[in-house]
PDB file of C-alpha atoms in Angstrom:
ATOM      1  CA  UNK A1294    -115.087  68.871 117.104  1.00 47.00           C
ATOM      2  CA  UNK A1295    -115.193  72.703 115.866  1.00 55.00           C
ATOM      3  CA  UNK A1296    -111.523  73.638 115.238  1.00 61.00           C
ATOM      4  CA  UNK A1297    -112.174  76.785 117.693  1.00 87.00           C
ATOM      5  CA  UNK A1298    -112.018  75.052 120.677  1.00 94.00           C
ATOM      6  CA  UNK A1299    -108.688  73.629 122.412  1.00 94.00           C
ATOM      7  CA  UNK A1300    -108.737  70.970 125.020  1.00 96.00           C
ATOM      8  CA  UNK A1301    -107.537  71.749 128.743  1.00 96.00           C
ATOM      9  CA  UNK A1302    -104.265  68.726 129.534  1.00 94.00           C
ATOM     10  CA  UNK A1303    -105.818  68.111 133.052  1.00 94.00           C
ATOM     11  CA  UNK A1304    -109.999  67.492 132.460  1.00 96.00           C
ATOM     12  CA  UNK A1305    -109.735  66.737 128.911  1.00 97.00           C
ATOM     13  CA  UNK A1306    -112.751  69.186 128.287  1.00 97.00           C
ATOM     14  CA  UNK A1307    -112.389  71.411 125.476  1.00 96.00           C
ATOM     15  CA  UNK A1308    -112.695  75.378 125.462  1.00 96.00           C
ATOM     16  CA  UNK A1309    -113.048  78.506 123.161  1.00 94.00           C
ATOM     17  CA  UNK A1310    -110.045  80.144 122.001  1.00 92.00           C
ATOM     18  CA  UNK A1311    -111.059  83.417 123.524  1.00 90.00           C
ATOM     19  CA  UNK A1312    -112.371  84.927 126.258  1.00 90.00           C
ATOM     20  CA  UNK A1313    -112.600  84.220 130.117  1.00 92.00           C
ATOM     21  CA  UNK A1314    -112.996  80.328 129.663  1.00 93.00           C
ATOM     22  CA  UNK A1315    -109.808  80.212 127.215  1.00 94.00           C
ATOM     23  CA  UNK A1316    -107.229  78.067 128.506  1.00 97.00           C
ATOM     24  CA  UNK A1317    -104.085  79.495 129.718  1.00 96.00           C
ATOM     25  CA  UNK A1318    -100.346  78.494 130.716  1.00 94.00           C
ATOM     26  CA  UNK A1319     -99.676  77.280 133.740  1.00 92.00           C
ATOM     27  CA  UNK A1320     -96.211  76.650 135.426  1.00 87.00           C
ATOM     28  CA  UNK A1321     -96.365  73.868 137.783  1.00 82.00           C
ATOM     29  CA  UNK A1322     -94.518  73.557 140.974  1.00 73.00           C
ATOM     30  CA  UNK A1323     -93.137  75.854 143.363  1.00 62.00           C
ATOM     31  CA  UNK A1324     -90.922  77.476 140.147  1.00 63.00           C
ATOM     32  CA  UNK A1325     -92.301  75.353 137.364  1.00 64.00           C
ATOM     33  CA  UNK A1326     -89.827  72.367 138.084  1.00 70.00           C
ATOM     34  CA  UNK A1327     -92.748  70.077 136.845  1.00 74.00           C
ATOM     35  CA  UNK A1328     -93.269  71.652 133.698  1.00 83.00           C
ATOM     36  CA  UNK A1329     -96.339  73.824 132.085  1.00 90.00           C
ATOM     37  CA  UNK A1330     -99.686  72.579 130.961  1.00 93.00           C
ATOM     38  CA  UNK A1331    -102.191  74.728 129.343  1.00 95.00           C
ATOM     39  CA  UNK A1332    -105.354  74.685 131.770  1.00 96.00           C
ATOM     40  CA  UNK A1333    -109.079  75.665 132.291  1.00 97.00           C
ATOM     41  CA  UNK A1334    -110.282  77.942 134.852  1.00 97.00           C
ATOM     42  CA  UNK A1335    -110.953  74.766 136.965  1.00 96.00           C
ATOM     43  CA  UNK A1336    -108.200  73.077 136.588  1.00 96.00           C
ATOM     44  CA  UNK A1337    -105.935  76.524 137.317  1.00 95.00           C
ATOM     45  CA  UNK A1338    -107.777  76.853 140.407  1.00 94.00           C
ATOM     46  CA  UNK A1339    -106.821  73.143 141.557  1.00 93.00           C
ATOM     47  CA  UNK A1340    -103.326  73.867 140.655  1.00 91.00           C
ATOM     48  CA  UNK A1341    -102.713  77.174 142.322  1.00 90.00           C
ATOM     49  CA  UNK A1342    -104.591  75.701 145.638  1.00 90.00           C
ATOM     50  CA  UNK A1343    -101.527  73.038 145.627  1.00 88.00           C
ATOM     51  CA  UNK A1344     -99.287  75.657 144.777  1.00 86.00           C
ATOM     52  CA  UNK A1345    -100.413  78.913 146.305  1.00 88.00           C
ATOM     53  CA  UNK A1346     -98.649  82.129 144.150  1.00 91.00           C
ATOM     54  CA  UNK A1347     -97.164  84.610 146.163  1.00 92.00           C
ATOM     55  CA  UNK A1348     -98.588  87.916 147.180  1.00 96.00           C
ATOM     56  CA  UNK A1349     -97.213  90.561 144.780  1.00 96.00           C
ATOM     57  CA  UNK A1350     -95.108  93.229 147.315  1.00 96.00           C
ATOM     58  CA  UNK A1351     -97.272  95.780 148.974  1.00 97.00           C
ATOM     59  CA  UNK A1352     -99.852  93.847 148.971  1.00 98.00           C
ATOM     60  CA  UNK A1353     -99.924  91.595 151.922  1.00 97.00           C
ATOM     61  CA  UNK A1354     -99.765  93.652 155.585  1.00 97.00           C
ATOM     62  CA  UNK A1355     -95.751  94.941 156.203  1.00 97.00           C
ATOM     63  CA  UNK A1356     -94.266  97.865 157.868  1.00 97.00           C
ATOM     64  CA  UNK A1357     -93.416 100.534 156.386  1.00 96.00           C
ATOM     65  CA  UNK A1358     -89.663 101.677 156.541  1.00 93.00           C
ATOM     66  CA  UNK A1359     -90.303 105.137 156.383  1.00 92.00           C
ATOM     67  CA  UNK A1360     -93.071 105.648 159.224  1.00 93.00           C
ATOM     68  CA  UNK A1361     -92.096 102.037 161.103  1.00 95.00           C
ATOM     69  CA  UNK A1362     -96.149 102.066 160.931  1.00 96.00           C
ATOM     70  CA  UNK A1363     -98.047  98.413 160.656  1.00 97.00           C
ATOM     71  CA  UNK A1364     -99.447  99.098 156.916  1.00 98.00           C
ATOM     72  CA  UNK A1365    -102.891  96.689 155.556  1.00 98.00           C
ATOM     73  CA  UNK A1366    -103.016  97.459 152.001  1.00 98.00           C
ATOM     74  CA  UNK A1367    -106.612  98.566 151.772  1.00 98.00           C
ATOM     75  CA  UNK A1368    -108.856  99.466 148.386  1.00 98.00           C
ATOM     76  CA  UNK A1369    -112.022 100.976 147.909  1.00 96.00           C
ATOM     77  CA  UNK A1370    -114.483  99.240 146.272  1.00 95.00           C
ATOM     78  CA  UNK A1371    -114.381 101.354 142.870  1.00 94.00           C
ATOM     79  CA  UNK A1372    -110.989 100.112 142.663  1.00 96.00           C
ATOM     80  CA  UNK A1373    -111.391  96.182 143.440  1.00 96.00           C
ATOM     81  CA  UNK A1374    -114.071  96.469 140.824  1.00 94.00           C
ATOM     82  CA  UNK A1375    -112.112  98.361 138.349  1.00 93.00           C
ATOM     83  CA  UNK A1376    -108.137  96.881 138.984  1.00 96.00           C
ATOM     84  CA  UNK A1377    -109.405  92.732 139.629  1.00 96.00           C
ATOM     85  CA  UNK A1378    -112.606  92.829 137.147  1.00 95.00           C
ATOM     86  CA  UNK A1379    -114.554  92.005 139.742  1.00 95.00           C
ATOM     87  CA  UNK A1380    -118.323  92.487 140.348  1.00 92.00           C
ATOM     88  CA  UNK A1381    -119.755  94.114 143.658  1.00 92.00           C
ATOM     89  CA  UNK A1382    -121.235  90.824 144.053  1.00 93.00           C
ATOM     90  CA  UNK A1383    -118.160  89.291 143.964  1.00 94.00           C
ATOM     91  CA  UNK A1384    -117.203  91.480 147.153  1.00 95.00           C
ATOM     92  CA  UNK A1385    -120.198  90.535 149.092  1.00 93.00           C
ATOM     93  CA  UNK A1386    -118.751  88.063 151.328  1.00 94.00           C
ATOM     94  CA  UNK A1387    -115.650  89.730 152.198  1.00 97.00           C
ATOM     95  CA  UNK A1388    -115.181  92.058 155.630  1.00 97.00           C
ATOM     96  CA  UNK A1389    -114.557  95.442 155.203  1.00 97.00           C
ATOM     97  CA  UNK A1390    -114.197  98.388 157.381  1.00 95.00           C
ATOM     98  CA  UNK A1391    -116.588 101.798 156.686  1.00 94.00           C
ATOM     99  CA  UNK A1392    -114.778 105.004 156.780  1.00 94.00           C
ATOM    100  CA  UNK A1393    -115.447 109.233 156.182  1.00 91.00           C
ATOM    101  CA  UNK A1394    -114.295 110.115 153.031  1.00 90.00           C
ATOM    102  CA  UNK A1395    -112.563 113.730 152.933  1.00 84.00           C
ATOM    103  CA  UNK A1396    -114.442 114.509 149.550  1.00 73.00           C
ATOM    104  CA  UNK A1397    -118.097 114.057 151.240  1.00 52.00           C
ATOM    105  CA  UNK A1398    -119.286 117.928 150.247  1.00 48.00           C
ATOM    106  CA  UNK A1399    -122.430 117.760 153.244  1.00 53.00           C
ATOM    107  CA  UNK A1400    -122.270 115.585 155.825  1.00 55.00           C
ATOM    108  CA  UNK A1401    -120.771 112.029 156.407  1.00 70.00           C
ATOM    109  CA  UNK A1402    -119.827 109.834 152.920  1.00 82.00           C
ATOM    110  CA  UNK A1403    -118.966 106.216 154.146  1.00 88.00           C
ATOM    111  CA  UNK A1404    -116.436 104.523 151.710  1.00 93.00           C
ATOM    112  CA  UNK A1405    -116.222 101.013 152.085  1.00 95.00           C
ATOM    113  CA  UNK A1406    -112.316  99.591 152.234  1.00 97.00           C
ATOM    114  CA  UNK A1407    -111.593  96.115 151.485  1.00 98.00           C
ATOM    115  CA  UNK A1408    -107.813  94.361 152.324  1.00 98.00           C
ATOM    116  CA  UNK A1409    -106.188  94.210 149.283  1.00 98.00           C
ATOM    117  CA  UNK A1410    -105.272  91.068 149.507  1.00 98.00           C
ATOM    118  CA  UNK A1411    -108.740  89.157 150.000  1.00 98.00           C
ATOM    119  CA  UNK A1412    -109.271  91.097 146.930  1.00 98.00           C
ATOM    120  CA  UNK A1413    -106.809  89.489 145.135  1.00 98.00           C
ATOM    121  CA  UNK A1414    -107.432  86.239 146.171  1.00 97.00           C
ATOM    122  CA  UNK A1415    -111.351  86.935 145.038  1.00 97.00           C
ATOM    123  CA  UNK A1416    -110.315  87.350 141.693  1.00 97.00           C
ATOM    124  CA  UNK A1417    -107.755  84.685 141.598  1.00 97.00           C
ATOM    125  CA  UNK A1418    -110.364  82.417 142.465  1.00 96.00           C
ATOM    126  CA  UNK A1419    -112.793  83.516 140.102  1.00 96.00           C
ATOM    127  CA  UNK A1420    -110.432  83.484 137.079  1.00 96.00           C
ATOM    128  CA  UNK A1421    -107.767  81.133 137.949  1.00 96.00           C
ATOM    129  CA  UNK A1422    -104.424  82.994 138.813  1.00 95.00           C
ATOM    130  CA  UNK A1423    -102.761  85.779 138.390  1.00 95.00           C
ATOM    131  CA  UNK A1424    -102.420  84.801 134.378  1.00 95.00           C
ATOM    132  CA  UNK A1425    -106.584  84.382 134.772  1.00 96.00           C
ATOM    133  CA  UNK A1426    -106.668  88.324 136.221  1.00 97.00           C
ATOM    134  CA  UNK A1427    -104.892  89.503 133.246  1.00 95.00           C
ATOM    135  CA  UNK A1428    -106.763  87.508 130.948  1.00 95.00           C
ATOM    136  CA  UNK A1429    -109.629  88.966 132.507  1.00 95.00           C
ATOM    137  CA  UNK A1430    -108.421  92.661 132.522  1.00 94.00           C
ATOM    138  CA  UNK A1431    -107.734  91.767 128.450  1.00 92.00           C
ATOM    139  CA  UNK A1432    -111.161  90.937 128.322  1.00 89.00           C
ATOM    140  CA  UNK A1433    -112.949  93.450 129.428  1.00 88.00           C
ATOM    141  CA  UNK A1434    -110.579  96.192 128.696  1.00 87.00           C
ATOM    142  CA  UNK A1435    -112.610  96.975 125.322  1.00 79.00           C
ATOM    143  CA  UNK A1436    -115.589  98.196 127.751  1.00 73.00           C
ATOM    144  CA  UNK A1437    -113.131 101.243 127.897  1.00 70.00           C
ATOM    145  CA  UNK A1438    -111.713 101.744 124.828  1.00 76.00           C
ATOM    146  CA  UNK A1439    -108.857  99.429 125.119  1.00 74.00           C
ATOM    147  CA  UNK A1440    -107.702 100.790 128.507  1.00 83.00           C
ATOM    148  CA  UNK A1441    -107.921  98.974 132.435  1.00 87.00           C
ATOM    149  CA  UNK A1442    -106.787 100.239 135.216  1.00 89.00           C
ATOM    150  CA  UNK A1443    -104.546  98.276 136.692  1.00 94.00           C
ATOM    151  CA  UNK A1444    -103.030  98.226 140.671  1.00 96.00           C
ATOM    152  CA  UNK A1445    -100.232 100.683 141.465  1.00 96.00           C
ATOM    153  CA  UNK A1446     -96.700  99.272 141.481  1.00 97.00           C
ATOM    154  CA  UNK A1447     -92.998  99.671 143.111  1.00 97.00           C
ATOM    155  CA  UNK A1448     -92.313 103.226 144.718  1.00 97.00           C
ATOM    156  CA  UNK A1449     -96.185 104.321 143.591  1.00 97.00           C
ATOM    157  CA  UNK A1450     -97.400 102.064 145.681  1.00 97.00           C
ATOM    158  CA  UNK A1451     -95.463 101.984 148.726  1.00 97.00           C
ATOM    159  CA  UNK A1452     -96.146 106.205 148.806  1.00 97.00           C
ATOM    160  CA  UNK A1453     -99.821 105.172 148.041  1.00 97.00           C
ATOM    161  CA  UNK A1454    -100.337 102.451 150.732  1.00 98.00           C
ATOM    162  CA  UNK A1455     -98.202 105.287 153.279  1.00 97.00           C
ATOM    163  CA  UNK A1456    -100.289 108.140 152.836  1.00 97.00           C
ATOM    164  CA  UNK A1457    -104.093 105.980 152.960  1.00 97.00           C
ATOM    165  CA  UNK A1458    -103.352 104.282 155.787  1.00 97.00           C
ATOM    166  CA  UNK A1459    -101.924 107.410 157.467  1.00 96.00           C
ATOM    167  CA  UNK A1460    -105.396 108.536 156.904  1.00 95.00           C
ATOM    168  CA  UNK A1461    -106.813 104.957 157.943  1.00 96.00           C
ATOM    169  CA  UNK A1462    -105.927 105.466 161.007  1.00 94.00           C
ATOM    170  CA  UNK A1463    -108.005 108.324 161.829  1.00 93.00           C
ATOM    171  CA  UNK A1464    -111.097 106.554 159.840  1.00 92.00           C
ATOM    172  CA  UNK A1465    -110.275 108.834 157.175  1.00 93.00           C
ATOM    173  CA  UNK A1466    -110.145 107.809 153.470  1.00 94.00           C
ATOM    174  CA  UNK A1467    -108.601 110.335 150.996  1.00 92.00           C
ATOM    175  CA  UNK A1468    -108.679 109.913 147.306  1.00 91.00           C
ATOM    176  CA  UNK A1469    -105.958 109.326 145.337  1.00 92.00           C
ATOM    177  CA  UNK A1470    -107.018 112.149 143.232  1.00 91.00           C
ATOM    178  CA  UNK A1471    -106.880 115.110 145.153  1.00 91.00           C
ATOM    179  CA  UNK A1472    -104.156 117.114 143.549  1.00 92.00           C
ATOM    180  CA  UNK A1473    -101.683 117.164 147.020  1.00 93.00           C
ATOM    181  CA  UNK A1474    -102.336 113.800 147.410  1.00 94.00           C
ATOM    182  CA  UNK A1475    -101.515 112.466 144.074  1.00 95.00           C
ATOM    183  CA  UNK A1476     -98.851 114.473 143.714  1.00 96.00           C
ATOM    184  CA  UNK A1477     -97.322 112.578 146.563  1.00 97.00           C
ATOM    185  CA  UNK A1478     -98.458 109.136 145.595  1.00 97.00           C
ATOM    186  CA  UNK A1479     -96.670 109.836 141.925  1.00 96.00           C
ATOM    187  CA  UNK A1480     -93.870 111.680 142.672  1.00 96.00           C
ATOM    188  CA  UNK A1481     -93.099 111.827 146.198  1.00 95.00           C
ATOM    189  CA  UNK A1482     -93.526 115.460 146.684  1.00 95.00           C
ATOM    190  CA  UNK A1483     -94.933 117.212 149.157  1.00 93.00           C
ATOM    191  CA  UNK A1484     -93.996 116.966 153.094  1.00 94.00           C
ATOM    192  CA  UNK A1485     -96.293 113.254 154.075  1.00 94.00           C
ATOM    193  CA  UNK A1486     -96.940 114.375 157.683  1.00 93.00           C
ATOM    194  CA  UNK A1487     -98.353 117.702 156.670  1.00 94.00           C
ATOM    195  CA  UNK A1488    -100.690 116.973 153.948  1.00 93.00           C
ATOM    196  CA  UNK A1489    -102.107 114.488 156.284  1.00 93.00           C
ATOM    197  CA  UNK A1490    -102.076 117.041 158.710  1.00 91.00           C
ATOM    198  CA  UNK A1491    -104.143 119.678 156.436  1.00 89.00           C
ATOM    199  CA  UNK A1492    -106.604 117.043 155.249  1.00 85.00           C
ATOM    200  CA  UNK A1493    -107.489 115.241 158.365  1.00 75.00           C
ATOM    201  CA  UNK A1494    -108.498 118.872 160.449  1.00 67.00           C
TER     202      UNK A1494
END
């Protein structure tokens, strides 16, 4: 047996050492009562659909305590691509809604926008857990010279979720990067309702 490979505790099969079929750690049990066992993507995916990880905050649908407005985390699919290592492929089968995007320069651009959260659970599939996503993002992060991207967190988030689905709601989708807007998103500055206000004329 080449000395490069390692052999997943559940199956028995062995595995490289690197790459997306390396075997990972896995905590098993609601908080790892029954112990870890180093797994293949297969097994990880049997494990986590016993014991389903939890939605990372922001992520599932909440309200927001600033606007007391229903937010759905939503993405575009540039960013499911680039944030969960995902192909468009991969994307196919999941609903979406098609909205006007503020940086169209003549006539309509349609930006697809994807719930966050079937995104995740795409990707979690594919790779096996949140510990497969990383691995993943590892992976292919040489593509780019060593850097991903990787989903907003904590306050960034919350102002980033705010703000797009502000704009959601009038079928709008404004990038991230428009200097107002990311301003906002990064630092909280900026009056929310009014910057809405300007874009969505």
């Amino acid at each position: 047996m080449p000395t490069n490979l390692t052999q997943c505790q559940d199956c028995k099969d062995h595995f490289p050492n690197i790459g997306l079929e390396r075997l990972l750690p896995v905590r098993l049990g609601w908080t790892g009562e029954l112990g870890t066992s180093t797994l293949c993507v297969n097994c990880r995916r049997k494990a986590y659909n016993t014991y389903k990880e939890p939605y990372p905050p922001g992520v599932d649908v909440y309200v927001d305590p600033t606007t007391k407005i229903k937010v759905l985390p939503r993405i575009t699919l540039t960013e499911a691509t680039a944030q969960y290592c995902l192909l468009d492929g991969h994307l196919e089968s999941l609903p979406y809604m098609h909205v006007n995007s503020l940086e169209a320069v003549n006539g309509d651009y349609k930006v697809k926008m994807f719930e966050e959260k079937l995104v995740l659970e795409k990707a979690r599939w594919l790779y096996g857990g949140d510990i497969g996503i990383d691995n993943a993002r590892d992976a292919f992060s040489w593509q780019k010279g060593g850097y991903i991207e990787l989903p907003p967190v904590g306050a960034v988030r919350e102002r980033r979720n705010r703000i797009r689905q502000m704009f959601l709601q009038r079928e709008l989708f404004a990038s991230s990067k428009l200097p107002a807007i990311k301003r906002y998103i990064e630092s909280g500055h900026g009056n929310l309702r009014e910057i809405v206000k300007t874009f969505a004329i």
